[in-house]
Short mmCIF file of C-alpha atoms in Angstrom, two decimals:
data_model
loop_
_atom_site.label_atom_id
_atom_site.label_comp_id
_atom_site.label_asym_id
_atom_site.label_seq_id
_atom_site.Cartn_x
_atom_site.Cartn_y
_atom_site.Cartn_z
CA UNK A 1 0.00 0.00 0.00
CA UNK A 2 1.14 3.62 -0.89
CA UNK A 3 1.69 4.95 2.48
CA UNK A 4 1.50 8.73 1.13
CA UNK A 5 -1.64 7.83 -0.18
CA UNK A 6 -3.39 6.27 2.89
CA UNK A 7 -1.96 9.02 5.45
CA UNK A 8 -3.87 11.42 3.02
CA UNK A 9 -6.82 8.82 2.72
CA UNK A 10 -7.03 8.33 6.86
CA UNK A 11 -9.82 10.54 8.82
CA UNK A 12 -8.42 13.67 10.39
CA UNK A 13 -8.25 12.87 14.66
CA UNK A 14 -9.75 16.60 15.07
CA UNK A 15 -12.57 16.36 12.44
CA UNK A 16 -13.80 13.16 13.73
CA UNK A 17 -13.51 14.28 17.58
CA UNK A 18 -15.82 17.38 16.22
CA UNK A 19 -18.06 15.55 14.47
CA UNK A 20 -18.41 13.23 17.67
CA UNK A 21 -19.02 16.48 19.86
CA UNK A 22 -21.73 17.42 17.21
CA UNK A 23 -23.82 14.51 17.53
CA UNK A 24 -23.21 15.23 21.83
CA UNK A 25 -24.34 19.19 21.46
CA UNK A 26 -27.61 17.67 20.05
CA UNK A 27 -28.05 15.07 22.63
CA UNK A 28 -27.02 17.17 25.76
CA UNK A 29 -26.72 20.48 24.95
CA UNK A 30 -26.62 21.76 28.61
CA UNK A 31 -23.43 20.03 29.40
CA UNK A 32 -21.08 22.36 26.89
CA UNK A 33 -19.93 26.25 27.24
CA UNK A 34 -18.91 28.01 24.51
CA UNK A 35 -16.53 30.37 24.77
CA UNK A 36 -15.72 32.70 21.24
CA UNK A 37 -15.34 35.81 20.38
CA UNK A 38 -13.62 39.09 18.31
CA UNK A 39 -11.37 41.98 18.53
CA UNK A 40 -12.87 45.16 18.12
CA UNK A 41 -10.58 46.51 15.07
CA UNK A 42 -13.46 47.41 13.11
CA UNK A 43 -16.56 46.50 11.83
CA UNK A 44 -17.45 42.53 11.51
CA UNK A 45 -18.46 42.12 8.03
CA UNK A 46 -20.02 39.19 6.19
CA UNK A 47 -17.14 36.51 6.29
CA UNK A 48 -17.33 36.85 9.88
CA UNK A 49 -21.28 36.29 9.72
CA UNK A 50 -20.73 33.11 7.58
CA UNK A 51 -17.51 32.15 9.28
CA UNK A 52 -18.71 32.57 12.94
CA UNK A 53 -21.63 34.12 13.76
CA UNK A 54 -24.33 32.24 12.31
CA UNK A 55 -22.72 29.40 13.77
CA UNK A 56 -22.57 31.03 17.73
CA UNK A 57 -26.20 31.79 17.09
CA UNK A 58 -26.47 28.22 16.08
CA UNK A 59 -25.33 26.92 18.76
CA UNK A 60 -27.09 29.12 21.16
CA UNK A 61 -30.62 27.70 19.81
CA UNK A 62 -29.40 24.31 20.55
CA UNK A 63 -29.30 25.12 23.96
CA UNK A 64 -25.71 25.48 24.74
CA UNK A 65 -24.38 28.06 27.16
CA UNK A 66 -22.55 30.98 25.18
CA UNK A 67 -19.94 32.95 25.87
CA UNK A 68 -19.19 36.15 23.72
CA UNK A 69 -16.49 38.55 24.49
CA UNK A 70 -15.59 41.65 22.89
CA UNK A 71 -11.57 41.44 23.46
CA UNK A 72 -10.89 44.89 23.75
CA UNK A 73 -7.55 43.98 25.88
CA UNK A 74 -5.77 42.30 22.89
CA UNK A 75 -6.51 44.80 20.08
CA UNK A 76 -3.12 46.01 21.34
CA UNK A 77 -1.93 42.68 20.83
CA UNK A 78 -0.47 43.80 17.06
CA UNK A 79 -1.25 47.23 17.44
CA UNK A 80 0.27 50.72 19.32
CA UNK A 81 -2.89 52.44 19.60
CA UNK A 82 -6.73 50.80 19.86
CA UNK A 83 -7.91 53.44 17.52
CA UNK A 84 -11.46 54.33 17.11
CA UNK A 85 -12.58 51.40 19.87
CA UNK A 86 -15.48 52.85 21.52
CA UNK A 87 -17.15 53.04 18.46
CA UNK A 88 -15.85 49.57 16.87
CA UNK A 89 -16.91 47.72 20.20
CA UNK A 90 -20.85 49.47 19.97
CA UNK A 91 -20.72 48.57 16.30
CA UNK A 92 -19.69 45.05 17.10
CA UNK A 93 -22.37 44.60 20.29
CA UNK A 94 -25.05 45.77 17.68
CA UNK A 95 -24.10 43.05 15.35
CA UNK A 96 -24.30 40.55 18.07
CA UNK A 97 -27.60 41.53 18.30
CA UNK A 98 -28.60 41.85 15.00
CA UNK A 99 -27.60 38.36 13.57
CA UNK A 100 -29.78 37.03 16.56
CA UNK A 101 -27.54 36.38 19.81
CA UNK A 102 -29.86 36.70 22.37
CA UNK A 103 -28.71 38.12 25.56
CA UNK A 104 -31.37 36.35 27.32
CA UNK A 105 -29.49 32.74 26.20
CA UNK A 106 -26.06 34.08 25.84
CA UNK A 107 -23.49 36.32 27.99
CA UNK A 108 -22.03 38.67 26.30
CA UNK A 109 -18.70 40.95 27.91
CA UNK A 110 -15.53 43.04 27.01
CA UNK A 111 -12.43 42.03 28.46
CA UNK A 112 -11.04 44.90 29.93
CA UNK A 113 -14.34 44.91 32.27
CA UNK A 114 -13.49 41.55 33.75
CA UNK A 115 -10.36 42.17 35.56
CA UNK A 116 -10.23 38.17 37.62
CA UNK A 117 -9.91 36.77 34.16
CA UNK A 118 -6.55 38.77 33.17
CA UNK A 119 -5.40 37.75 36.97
CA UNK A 120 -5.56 34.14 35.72
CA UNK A 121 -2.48 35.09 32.95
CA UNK A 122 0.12 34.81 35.98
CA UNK A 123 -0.22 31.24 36.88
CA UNK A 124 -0.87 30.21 33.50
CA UNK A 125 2.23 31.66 31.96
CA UNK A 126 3.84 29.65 34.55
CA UNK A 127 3.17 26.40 33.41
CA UNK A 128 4.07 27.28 29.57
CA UNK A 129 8.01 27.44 28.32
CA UNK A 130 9.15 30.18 26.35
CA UNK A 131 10.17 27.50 23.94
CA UNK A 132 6.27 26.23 23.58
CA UNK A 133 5.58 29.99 23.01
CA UNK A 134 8.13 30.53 20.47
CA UNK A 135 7.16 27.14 18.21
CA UNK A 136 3.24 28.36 17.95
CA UNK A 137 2.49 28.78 14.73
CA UNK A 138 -0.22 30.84 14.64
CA UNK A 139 1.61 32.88 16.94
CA UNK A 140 4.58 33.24 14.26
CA UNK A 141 1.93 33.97 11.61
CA UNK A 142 0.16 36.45 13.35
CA UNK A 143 3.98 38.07 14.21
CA UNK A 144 4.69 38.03 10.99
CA UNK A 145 1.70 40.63 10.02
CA UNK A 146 1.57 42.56 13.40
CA UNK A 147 1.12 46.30 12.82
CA UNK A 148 4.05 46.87 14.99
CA UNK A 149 7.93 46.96 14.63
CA UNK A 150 8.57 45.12 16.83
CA UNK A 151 7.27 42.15 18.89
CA UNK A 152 5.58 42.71 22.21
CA UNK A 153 5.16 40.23 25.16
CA UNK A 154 1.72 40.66 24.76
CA UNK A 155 1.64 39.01 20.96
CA UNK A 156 4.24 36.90 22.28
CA UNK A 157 1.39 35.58 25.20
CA UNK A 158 -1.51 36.06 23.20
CA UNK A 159 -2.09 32.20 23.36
CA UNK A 160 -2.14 32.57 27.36
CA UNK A 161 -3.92 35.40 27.19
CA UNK A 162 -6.35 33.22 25.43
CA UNK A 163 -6.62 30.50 27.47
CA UNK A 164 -7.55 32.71 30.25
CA UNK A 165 -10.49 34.21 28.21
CA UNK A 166 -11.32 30.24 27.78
CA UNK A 167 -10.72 28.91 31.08
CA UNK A 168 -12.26 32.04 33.49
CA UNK A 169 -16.11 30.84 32.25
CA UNK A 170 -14.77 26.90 32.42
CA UNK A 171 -14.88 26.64 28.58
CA UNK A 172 -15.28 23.54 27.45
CA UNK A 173 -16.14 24.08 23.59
CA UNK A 174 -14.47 26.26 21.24
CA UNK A 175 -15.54 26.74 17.81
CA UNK A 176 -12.25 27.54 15.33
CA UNK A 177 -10.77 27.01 12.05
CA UNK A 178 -8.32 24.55 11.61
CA UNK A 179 -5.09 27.54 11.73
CA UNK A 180 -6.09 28.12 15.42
CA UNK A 181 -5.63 24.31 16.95
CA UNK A 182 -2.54 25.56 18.40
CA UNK A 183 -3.48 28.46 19.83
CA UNK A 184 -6.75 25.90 21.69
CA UNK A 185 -4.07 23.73 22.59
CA UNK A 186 -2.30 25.83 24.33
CA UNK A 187 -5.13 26.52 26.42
CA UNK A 188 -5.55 22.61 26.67
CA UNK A 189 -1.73 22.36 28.06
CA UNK A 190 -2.72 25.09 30.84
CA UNK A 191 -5.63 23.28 32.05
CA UNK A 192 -3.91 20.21 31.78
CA UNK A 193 -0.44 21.14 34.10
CA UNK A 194 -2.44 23.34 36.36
CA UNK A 195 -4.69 20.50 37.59
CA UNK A 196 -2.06 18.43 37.85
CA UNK A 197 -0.05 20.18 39.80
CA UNK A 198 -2.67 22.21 41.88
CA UNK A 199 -5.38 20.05 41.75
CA UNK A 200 -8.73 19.65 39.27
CA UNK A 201 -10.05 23.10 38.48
CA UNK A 202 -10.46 23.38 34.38
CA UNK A 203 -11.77 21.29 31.93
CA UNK A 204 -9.45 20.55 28.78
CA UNK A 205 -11.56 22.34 26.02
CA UNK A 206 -12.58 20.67 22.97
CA UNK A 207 -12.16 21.88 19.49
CA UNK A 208 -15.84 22.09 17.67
CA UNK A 209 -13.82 22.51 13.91
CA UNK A 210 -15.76 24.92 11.64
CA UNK A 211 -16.85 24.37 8.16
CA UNK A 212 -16.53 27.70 7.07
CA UNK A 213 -16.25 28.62 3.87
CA UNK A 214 -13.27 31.19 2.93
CA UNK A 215 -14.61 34.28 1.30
CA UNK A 216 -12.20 36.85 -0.34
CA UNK A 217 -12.43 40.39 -0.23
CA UNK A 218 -13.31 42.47 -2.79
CA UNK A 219 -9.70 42.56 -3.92
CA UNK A 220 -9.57 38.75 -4.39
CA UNK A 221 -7.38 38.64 -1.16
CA UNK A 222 -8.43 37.49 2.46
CA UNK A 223 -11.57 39.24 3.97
CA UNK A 224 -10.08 41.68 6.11
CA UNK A 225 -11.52 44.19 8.85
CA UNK A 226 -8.07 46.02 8.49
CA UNK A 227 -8.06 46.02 4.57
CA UNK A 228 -10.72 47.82 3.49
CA UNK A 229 -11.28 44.91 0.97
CA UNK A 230 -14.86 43.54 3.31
CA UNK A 231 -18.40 44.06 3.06
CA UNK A 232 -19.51 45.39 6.64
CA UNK A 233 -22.58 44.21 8.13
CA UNK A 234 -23.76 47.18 8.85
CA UNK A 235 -23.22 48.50 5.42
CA UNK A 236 -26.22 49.34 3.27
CA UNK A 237 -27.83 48.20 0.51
CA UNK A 238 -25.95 50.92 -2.00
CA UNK A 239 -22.75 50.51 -0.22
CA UNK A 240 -23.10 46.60 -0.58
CA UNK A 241 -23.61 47.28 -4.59
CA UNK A 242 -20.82 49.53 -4.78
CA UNK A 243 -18.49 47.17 -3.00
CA UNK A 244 -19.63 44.22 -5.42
CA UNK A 245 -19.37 45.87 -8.54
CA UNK A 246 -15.81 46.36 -7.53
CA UNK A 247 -14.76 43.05 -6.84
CA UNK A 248 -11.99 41.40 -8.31
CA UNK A 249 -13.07 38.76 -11.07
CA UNK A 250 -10.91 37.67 -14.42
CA UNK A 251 -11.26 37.51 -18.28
CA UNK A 252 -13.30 34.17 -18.78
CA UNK A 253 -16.68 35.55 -19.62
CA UNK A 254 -19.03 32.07 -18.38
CA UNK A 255 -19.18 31.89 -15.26
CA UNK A 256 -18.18 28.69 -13.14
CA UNK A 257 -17.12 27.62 -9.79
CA UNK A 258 -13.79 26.80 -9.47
CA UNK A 259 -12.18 28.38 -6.37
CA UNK A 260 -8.29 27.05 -7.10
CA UNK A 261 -8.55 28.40 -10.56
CA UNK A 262 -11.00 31.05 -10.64
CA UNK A 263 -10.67 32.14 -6.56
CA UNK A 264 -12.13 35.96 -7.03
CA UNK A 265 -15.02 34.74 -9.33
CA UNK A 266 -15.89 31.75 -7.05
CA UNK A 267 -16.13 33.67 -3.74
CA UNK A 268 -18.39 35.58 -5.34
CA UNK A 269 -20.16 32.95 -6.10
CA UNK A 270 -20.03 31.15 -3.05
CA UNK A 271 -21.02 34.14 -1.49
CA UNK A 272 -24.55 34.22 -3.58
CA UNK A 273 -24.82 30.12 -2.25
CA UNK A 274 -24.70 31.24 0.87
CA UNK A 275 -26.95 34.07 0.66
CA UNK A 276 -29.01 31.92 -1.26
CA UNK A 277 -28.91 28.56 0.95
CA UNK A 278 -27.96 27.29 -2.40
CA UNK A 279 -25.36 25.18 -3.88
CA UNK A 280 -22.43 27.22 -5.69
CA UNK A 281 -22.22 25.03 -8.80
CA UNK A 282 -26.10 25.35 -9.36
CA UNK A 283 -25.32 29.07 -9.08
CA UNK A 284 -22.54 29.18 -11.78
CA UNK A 285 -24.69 27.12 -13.92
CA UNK A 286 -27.15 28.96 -13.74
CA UNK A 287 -25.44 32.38 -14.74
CA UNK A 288 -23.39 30.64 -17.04
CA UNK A 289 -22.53 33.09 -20.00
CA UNK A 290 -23.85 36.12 -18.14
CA UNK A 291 -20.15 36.67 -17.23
CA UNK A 292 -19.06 39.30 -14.21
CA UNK A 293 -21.48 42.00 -14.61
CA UNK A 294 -24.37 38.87 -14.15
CA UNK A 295 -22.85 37.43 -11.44
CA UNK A 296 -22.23 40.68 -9.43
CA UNK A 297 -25.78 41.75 -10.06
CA UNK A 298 -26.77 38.12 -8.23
CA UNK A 299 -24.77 38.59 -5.92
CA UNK A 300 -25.91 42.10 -4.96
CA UNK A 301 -29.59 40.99 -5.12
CA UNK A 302 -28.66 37.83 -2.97
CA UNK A 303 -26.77 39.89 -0.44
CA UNK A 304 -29.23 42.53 0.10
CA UNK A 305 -31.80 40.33 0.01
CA UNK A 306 -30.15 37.97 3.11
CA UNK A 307 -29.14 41.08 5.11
CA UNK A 308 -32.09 43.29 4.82
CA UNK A 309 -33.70 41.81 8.35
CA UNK A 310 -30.37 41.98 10.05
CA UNK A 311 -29.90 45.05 8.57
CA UNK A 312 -33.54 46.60 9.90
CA UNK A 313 -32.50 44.87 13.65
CA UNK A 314 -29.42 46.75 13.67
CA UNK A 315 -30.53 49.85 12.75
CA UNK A 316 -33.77 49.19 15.34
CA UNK A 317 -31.27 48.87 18.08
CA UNK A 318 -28.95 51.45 16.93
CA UNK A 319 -31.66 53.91 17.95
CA UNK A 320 -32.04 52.16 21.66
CA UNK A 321 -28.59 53.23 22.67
CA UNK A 322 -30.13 52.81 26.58
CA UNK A 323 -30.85 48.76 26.01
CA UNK A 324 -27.45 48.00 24.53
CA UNK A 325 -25.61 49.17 26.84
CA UNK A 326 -27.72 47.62 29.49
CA UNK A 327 -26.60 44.05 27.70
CA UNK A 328 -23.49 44.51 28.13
CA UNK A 329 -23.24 45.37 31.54
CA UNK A 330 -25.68 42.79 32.37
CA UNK A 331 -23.43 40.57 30.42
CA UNK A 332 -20.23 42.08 31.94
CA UNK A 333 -22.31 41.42 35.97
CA UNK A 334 -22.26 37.88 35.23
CA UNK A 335 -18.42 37.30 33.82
CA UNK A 336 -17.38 38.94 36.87
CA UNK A 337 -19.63 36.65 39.04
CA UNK A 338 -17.95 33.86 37.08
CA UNK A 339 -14.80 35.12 37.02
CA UNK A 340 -14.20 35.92 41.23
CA UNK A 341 -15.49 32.74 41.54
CA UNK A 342 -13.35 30.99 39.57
CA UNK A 343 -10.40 33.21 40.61
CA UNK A 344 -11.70 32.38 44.49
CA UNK A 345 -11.24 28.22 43.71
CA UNK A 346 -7.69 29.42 42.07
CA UNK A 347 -6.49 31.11 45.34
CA UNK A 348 -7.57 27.77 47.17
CA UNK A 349 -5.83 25.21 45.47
CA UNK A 350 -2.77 27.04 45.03
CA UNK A 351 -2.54 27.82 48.46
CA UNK A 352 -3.60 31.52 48.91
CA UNK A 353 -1.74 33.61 46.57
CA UNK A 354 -2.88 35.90 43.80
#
């Protein structure tokens, strides 16, 4: 047997364990917290509502316990300044809301309001080497395209920094893409050394491996908050046209769906699918030899037509400036609960410090 072959043939250990934990969410919801969130660099736009959102909100309705936070702390992770944040974190809380988490189900915080859960960095980033740190890959990736000259010991920590935001709530269930598994088991590696040498406090979190599809900006590139290259959810119906019509497609005038040789004309295409609850093929086929201007129209109409309702919550809680802030305090009341608690069983095993 062609061993190449059957290593590339052979079920993936982390697909399988999250397919496993898929059939368990349905069976026992209640037994799994979720802990996920975003950096408030800007506005959340619609790969984020296809790559994570709909999927929090998914989960939410199954019954699961969410966790949301708005990291606010680690937008200075790659950056000098958290520019323009007060606005970025209201436009992000009214996206929450708007895509349908429900405040009522799910708990949603910033992190610079929760100050037991930074506390938990110390002991953590005493059971990790600097070696462990320095070998991350995401961590060298995200290095790699940090806004700053040089490296800080906060990028350098982020991992840490996110296993506290995991482990404060007792996160067992983490929905990521398959480029953060070492950043979750990092997180797994604290949990796992500090209850063995302290005594059992944290679960070991699972990975719950996400299916979503990659959508390119409009400049065939990766959908970016920082690149200007995204299609905000907050954006309106013109702006959504304007942005389409200036995508990035090719020559070929029929239209198919090919996304290693055509990958600006098949995001847009995938993006109509989505919109559409559709299949992406079908799509193509179906525009065939209307070539760009066709597709962009289809996906305009698609887009618009999927966002108008989240569009109209938005802009219905925009004006009720009074009840979203009340959600996040509420939501901030209970992290800290969580948090001093969790911070309180901390202290006790290790003996009274911190």
């Amino acid at each position: 047997m062609n061993t190449a072959t059957a290593a590339e043939t052979a079920p993936d250990p982390a697909q399988c364990r999250s397919a496993e934990l898929e059939g368990r969410i349905r069976q026992t919801p209640g037994r799994f917290r979720v802990m996920t969130g975003d950096r408030p660099t800007g506005p959340l736009h619609l790969g984020h509502y296809f790559g994570t959102l709909h999927n929090r909100v998914r989960l939410q309705d199954l019954g699961v316990d969410v966790f949301v936070i708005i990291a606010d702390y680690q937008v200075l992770t790659d950056r000098d300044l958290a520019e323009r944040l007060s606005e970025h974190m209201e436009g992000m809380l009214l996206d929450y809301l708007a895509v349908g988490v429900d405040p009522a189900r799910s708990t949603i915080f910033n992190h610079s309001a929760v100050p037991a859960l930074n506390q938990l960095m110390l002991p953590f980033l005493s059971l990790v080497s600097v070696a462990e740190l320095n070998r991350n890959p995401t961590v060298k990736d995200e290095i790699a395209h940090s806004r700053q000259s040089t490296v800080s010991g906060l990028m350098f920590t982020y991992p840490v920094h996110q296993a506290a935001d995991i482990l404060f709530c007792k996160g067992n269930l983490v929905p990521v893409g398959q480029d953060q598994l070492p950043h979750l088991e990092v997180t797994r590696t604290v949990a796992r050394r500090f209850n063995e040498r302290y005594g059992t406090v944290f679960p070991e979190p699972d990975a719950l491996l996400s299916a979503a599809p990659l959508l390119l900006g409009t400049d065939g590139t990766k959908m970016s908050k920082s690149r200007g290259n995204s299609i905000a959810l907050g954006a309106t119906a013109d702006e959504t046209a304007r942005l389409i019509r200036g995508a990035k497609t090719d020559a070929e005038r029929h239209i198919t769906y090919e996304p290693e040789a055509r990958p600006g004309v098949s995001s847009l295409v995938l993006l109509a699918a989505l919109c559409l609850d559709r299949d992406p093929h079908a799509v193509a086929e179906e525009i065939g030899g209307g070539g760009a201007a066709a597709l962009k129209r289809t996906v305009t109409d698609a887009v618009n037509s999927r966002m108008a309702p989240i569009r109209a919550r938005r802009a219905e809680y925009a004006r009720d400036r009074a009840y979203v802030r009340s959600v996040l305090r509420a939501g901030n009341e209970r992290a800290n609960e969580i948090a001093e608690a969790t911070l309180d069983e901390v202290r006790g095993v290790m003996g009274g410090v911190l």
